[in-house]
PDB file of C-alpha atoms in Angstrom:
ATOM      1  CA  UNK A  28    -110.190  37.396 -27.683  1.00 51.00           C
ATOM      2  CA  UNK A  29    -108.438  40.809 -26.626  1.00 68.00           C
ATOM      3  CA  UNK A  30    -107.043  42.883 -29.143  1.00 81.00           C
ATOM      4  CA  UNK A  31    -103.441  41.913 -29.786  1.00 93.00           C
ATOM      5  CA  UNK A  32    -100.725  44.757 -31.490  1.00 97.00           C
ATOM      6  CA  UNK A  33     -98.651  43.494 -33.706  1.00 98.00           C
ATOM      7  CA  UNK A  34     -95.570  45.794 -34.008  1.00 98.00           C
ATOM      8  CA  UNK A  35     -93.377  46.284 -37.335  1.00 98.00           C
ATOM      9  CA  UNK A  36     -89.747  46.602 -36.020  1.00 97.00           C
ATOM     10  CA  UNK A  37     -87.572  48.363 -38.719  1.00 94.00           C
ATOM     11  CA  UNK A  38     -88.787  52.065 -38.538  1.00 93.00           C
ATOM     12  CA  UNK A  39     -91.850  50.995 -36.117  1.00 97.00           C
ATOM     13  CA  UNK A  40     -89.401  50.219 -33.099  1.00 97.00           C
ATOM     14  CA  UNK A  41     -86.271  50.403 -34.109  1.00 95.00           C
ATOM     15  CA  UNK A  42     -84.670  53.100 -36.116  1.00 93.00           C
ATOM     16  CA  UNK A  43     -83.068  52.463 -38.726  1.00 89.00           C
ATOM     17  CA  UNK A  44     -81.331  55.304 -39.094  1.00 88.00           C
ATOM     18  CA  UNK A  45     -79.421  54.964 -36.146  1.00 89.00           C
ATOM     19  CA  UNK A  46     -76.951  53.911 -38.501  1.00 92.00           C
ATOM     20  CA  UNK A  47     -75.785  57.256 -39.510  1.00 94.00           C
ATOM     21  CA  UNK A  48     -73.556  57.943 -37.228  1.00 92.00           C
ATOM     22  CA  UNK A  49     -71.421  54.943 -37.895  1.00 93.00           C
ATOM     23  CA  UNK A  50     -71.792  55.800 -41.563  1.00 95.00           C
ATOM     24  CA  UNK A  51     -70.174  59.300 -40.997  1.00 95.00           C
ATOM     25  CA  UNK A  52     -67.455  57.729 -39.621  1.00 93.00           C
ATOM     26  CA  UNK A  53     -67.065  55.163 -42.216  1.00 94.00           C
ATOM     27  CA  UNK A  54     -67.226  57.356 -44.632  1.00 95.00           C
ATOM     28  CA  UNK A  55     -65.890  60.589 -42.826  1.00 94.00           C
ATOM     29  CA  UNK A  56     -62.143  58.223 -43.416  1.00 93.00           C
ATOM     30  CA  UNK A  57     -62.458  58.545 -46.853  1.00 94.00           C
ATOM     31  CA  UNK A  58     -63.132  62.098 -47.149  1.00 95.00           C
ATOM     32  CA  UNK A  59     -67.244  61.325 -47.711  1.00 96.00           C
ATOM     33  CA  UNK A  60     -68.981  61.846 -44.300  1.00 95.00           C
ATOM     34  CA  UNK A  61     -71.553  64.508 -45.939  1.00 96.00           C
ATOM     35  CA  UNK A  62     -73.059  61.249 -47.877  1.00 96.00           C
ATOM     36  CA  UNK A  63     -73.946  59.385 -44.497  1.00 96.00           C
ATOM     37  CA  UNK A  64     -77.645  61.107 -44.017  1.00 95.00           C
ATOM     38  CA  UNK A  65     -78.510  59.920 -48.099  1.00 96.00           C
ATOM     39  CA  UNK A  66     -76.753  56.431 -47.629  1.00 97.00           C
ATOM     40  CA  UNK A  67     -78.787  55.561 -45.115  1.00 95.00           C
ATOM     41  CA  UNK A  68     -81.954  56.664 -46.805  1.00 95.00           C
ATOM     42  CA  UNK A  69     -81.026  54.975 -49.729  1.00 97.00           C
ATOM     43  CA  UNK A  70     -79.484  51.464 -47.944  1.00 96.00           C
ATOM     44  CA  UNK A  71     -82.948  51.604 -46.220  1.00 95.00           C
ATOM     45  CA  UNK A  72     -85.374  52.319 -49.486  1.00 96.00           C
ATOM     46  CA  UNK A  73     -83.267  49.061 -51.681  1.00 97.00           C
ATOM     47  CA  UNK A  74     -83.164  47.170 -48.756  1.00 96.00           C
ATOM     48  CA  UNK A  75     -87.463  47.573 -48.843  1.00 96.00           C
ATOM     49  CA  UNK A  76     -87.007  47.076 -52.832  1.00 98.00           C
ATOM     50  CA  UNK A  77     -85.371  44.150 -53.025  1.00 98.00           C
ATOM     51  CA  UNK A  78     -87.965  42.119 -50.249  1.00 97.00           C
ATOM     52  CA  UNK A  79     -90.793  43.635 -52.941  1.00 96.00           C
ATOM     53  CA  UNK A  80     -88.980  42.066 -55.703  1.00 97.00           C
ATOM     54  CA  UNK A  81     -87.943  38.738 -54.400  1.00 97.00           C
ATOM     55  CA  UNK A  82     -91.441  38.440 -53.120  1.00 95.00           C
ATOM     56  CA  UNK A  83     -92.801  39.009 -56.713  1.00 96.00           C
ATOM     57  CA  UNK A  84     -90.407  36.469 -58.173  1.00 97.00           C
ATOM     58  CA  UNK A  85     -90.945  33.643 -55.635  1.00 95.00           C
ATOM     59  CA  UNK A  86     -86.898  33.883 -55.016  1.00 97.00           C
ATOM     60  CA  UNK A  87     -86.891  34.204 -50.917  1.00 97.00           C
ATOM     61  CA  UNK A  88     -83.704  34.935 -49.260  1.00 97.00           C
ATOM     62  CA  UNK A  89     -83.751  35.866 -45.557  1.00 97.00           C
ATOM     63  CA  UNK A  90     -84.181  39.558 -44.879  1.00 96.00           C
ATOM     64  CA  UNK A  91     -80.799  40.019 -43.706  1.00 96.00           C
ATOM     65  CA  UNK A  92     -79.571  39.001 -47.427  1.00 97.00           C
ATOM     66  CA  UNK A  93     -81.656  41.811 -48.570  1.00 97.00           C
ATOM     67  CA  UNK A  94     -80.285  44.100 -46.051  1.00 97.00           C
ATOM     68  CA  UNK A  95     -76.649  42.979 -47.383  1.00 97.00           C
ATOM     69  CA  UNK A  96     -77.362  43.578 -50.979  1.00 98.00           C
ATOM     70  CA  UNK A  97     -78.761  46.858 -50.600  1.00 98.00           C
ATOM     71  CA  UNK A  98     -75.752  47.707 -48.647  1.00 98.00           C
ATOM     72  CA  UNK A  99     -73.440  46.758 -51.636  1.00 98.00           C
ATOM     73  CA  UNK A 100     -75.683  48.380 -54.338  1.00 98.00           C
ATOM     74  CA  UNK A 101     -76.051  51.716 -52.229  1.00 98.00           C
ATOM     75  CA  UNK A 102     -71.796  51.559 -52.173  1.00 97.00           C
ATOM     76  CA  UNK A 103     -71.515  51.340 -55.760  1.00 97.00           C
ATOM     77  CA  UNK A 104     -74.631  53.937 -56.642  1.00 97.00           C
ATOM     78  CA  UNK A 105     -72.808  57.049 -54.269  1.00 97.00           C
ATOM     79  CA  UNK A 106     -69.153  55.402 -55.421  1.00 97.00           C
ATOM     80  CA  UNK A 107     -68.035  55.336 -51.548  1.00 97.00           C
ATOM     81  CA  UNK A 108     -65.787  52.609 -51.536  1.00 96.00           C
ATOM     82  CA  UNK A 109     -66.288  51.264 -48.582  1.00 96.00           C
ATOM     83  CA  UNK A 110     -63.882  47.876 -48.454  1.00 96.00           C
ATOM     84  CA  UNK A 111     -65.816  44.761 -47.156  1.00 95.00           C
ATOM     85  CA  UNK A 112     -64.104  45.234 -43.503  1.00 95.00           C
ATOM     86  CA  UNK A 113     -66.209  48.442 -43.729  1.00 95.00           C
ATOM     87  CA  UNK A 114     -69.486  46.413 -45.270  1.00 95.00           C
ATOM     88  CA  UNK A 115     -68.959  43.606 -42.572  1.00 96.00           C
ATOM     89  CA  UNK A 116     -68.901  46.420 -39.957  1.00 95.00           C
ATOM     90  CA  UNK A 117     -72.004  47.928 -40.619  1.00 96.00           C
ATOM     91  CA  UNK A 118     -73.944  44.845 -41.164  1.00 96.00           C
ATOM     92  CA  UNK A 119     -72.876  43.930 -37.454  1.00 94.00           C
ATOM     93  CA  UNK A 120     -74.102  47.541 -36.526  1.00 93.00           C
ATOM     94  CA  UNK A 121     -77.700  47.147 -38.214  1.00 90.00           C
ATOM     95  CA  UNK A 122     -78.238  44.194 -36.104  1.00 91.00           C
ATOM     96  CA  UNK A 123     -77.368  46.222 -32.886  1.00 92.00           C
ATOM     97  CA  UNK A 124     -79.731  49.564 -33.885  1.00 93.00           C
ATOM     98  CA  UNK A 125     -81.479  51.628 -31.185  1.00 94.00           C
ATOM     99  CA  UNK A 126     -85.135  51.738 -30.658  1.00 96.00           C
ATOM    100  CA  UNK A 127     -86.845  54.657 -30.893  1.00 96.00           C
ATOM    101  CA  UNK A 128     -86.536  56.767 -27.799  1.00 96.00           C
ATOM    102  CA  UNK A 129     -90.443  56.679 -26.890  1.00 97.00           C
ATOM    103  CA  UNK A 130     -90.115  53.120 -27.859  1.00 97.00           C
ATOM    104  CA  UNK A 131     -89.920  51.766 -24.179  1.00 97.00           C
ATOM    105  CA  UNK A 132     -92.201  53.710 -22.329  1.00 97.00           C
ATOM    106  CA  UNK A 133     -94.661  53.321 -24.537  1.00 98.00           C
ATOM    107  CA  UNK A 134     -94.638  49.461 -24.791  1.00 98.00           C
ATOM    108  CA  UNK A 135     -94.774  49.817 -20.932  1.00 97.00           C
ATOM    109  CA  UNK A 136     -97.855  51.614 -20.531  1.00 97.00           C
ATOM    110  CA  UNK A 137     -99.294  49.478 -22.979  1.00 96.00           C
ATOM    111  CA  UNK A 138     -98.687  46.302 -21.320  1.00 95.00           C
ATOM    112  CA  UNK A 139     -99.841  47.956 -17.645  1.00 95.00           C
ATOM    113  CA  UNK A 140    -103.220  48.178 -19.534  1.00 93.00           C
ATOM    114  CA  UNK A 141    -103.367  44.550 -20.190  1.00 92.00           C
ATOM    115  CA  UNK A 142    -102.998  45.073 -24.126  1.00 94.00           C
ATOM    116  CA  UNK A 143    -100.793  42.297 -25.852  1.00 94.00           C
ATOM    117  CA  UNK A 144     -97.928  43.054 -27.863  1.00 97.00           C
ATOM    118  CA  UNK A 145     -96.186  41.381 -30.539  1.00 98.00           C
ATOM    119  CA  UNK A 146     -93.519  41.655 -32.923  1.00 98.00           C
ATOM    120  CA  UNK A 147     -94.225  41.366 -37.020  1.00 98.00           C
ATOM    121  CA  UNK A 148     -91.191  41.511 -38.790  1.00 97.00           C
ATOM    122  CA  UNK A 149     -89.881  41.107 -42.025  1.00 97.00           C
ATOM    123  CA  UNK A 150     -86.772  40.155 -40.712  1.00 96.00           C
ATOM    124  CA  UNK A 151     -85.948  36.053 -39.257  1.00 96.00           C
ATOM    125  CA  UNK A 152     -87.374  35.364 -35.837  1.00 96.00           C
ATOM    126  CA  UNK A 153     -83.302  34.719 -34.347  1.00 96.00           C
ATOM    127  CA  UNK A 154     -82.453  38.428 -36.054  1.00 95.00           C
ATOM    128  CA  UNK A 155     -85.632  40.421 -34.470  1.00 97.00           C
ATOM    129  CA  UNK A 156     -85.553  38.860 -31.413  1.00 97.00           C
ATOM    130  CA  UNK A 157     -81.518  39.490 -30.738  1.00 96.00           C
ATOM    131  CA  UNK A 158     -82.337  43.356 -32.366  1.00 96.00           C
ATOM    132  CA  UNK A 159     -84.989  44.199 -29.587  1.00 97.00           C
ATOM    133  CA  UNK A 160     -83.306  42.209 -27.133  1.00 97.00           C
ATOM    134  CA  UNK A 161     -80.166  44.183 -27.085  1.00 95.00           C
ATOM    135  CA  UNK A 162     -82.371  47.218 -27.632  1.00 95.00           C
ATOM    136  CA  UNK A 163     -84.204  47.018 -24.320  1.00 96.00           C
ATOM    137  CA  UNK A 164     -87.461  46.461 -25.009  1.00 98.00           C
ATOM    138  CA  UNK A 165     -87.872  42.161 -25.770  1.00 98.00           C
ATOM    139  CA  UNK A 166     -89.081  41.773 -22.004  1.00 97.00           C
ATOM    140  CA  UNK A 167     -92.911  43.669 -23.894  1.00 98.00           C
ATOM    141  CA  UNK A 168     -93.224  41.075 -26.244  1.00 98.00           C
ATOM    142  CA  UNK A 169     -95.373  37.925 -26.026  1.00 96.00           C
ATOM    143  CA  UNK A 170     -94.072  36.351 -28.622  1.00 96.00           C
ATOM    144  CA  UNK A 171     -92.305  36.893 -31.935  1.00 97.00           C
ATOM    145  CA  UNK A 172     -93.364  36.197 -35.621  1.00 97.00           C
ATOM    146  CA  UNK A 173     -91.485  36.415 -38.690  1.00 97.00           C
ATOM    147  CA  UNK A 174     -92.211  36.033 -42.407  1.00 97.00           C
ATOM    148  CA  UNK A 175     -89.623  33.561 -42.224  1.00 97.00           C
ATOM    149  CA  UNK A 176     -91.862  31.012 -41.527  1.00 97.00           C
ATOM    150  CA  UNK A 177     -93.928  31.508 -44.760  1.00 97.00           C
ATOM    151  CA  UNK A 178     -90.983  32.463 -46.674  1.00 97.00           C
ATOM    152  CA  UNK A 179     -93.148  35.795 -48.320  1.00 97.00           C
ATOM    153  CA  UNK A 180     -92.145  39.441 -47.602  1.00 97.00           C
ATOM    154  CA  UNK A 181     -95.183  42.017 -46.229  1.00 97.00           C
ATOM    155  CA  UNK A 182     -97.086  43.190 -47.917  1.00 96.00           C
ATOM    156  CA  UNK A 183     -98.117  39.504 -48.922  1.00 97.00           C
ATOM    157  CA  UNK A 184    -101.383  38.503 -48.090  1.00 96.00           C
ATOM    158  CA  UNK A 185    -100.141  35.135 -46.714  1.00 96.00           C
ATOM    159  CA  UNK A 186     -97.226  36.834 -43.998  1.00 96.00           C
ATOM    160  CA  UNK A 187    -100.747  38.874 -42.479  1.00 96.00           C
ATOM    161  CA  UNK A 188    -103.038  35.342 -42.558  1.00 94.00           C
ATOM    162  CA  UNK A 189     -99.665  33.637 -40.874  1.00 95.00           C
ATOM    163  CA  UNK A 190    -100.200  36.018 -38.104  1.00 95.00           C
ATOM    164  CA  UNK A 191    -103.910  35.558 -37.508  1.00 92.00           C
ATOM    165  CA  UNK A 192    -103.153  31.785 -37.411  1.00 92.00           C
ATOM    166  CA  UNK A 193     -99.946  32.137 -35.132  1.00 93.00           C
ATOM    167  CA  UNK A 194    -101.580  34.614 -32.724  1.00 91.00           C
ATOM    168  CA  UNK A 195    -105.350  32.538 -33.500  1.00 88.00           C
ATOM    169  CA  UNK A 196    -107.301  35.705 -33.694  1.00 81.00           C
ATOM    170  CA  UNK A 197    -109.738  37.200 -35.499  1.00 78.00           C
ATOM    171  CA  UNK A 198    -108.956  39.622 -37.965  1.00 75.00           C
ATOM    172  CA  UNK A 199    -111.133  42.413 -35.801  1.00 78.00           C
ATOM    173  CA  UNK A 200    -109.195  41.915 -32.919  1.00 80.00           C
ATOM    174  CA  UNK A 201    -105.672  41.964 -34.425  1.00 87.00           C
ATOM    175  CA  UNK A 202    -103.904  45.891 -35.097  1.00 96.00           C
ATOM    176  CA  UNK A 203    -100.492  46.337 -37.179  1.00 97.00           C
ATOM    177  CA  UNK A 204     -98.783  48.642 -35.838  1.00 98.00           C
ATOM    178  CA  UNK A 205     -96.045  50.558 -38.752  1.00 98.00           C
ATOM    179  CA  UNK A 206     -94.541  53.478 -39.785  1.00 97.00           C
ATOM    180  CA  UNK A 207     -94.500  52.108 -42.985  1.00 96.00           C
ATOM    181  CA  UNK A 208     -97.493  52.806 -45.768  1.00 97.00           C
ATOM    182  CA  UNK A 209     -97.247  49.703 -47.805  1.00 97.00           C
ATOM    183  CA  UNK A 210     -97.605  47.764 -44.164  1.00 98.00           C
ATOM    184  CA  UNK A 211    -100.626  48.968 -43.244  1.00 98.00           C
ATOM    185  CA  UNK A 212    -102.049  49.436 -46.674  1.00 98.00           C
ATOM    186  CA  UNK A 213    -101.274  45.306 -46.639  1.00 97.00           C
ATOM    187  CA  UNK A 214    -102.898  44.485 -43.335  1.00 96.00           C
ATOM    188  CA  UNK A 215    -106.042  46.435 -43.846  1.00 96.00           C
ATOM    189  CA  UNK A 216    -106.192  44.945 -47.474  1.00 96.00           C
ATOM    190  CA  UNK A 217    -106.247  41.645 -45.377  1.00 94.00           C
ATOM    191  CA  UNK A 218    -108.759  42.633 -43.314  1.00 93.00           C
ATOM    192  CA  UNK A 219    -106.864  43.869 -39.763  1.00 95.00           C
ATOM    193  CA  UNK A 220    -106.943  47.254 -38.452  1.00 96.00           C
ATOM    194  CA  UNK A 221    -104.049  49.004 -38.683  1.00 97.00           C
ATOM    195  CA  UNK A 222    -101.934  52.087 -37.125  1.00 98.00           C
ATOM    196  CA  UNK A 223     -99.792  54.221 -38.985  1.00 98.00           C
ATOM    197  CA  UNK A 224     -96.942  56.055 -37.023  1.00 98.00           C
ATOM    198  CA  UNK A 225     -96.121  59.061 -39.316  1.00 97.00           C
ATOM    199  CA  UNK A 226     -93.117  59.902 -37.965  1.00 93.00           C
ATOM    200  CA  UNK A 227     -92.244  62.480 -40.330  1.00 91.00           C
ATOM    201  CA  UNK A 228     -95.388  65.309 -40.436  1.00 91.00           C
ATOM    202  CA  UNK A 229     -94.019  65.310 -44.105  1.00 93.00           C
ATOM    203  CA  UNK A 230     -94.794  62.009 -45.434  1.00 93.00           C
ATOM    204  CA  UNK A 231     -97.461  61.634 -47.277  1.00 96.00           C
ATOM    205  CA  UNK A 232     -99.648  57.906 -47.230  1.00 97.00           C
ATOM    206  CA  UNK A 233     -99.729  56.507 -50.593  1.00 97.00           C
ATOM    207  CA  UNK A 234    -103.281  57.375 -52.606  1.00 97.00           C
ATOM    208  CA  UNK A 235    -104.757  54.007 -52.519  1.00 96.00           C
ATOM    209  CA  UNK A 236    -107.940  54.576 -51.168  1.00 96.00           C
ATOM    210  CA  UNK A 237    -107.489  52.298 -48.316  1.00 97.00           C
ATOM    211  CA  UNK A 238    -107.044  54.257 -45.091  1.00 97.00           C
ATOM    212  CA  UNK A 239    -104.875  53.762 -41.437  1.00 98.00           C
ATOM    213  CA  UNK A 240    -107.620  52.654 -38.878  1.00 97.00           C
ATOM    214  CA  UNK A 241    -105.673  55.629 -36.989  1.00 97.00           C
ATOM    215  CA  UNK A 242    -102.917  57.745 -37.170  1.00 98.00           C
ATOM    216  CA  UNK A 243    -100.338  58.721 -34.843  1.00 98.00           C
ATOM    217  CA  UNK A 244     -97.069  60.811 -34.411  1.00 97.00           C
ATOM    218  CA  UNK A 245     -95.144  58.567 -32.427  1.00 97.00           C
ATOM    219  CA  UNK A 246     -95.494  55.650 -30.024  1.00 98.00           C
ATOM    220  CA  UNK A 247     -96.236  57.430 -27.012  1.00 97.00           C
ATOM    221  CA  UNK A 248     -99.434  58.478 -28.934  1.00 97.00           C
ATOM    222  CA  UNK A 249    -100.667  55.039 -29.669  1.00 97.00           C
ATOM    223  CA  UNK A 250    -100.301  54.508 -26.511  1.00 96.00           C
ATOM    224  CA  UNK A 251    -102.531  56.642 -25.632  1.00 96.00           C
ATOM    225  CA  UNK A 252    -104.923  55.760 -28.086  1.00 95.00           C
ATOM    226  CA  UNK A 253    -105.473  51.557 -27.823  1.00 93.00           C
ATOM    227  CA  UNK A 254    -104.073  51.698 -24.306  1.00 83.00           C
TER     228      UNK A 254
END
């Protein structure tokens, strides 16, 4: 079959720090706006933790119950006391965050050259789908598949075999696409290629000694690349 991409959304697609602006505000009424930029890292790093360690227990919760807990733990760690009006808020505004800029024109040029897209999320199939929906960019999808439907977290062998078996390709033809290292380290450790989109020149890939199939700088790039 033809190779098929199969897109992370949170930090792939969507930013996830589009939040910070709403934090500022949240915040900025109680005198704490400067600790927006390092709440958002943080919310977005125990968010990721707490997916590793319910995966390791075998104690699954949906990914927008990890998302939730982070938030309150990230509250209580900088002592911002945001009250739960403030929690509810921002939980409403993570499910309504931006794609990245390229995001859309990329995805476009992509699909002009007859490559098939998909989204591979973490998060339930109902969540991603109204996330890129209200983003813009659904209309580039063929389909969407979430870890949901294993009930594991990536970077579980099983959530990367449950996409082989829900898109029915092999392994060779089948990319992740993610800006995150543990992502790609986990799909080439299952046996798919893999893109990383190093978004920061900073980052560094974790020392594992398994390697991107290809690195990029943003979307438009890929594009370029496995268009």
């Amino acid at each position: 079959m033809a190779k098929v991409l199969a897109f992370d959304v949170y930090g792939t697609l969507i930013d996830t720090h589009g939040v910070v602006s709403e934090l500022e505000q949240r915040l900025g009424a109680l005198g704490k706006a400067e600790l927006a930029p390092e709440f958002s890292r943080r919310w977005r790093d125990k968010q990721l933790e707490y997916s590793f360690r319910r995966g390791l227990m075998g104690a699954y919760e949906p990914f927008v119950r990890c998302t939730e807990e982070a938030l309150v733990f990230t509250d209580r760690a900088l002592r911002a006391g945001l009250s739960d009006t403030d929690r509810d808020h921002l939980m409403q505004i993570y499910a309504e965050l931006p794609a990245f800029p390229e995001a859309e024109g990329a995805l476009a040029s992509l699909g002009e050259a007859g490559v098939t897209c998909v989204a591979f999320s973490n998060g339930t199939a109902a969540a991603v789908e109204g996330l890129l929906e209200q983003a813009g960019i659904r209309g580039y999808f063929a389909d969407v598949v979430s870890v949901d439907e294993v009930k594991r977290f990536k970077p579980d062998p099983a959530v990367y075999a449950h996409l082989r078996h829900r898109l029915e390709s092999e392994p060779g033809d089948t990319w992740l696409i993610s800006s995150n290292a543990f992502d790609v380290i986990g799909a080439r450790h299952a046996g798919l290629h893999a893109a990383w989109v190093r978004r920061s020149p900073e980052a560094p890939f974790d020392p594992w000694g398994i390697e991107p199939d290809l690195t990029v700088t943003d979307l438009d790039a890929l594009a370029e690349r496995l268009g």
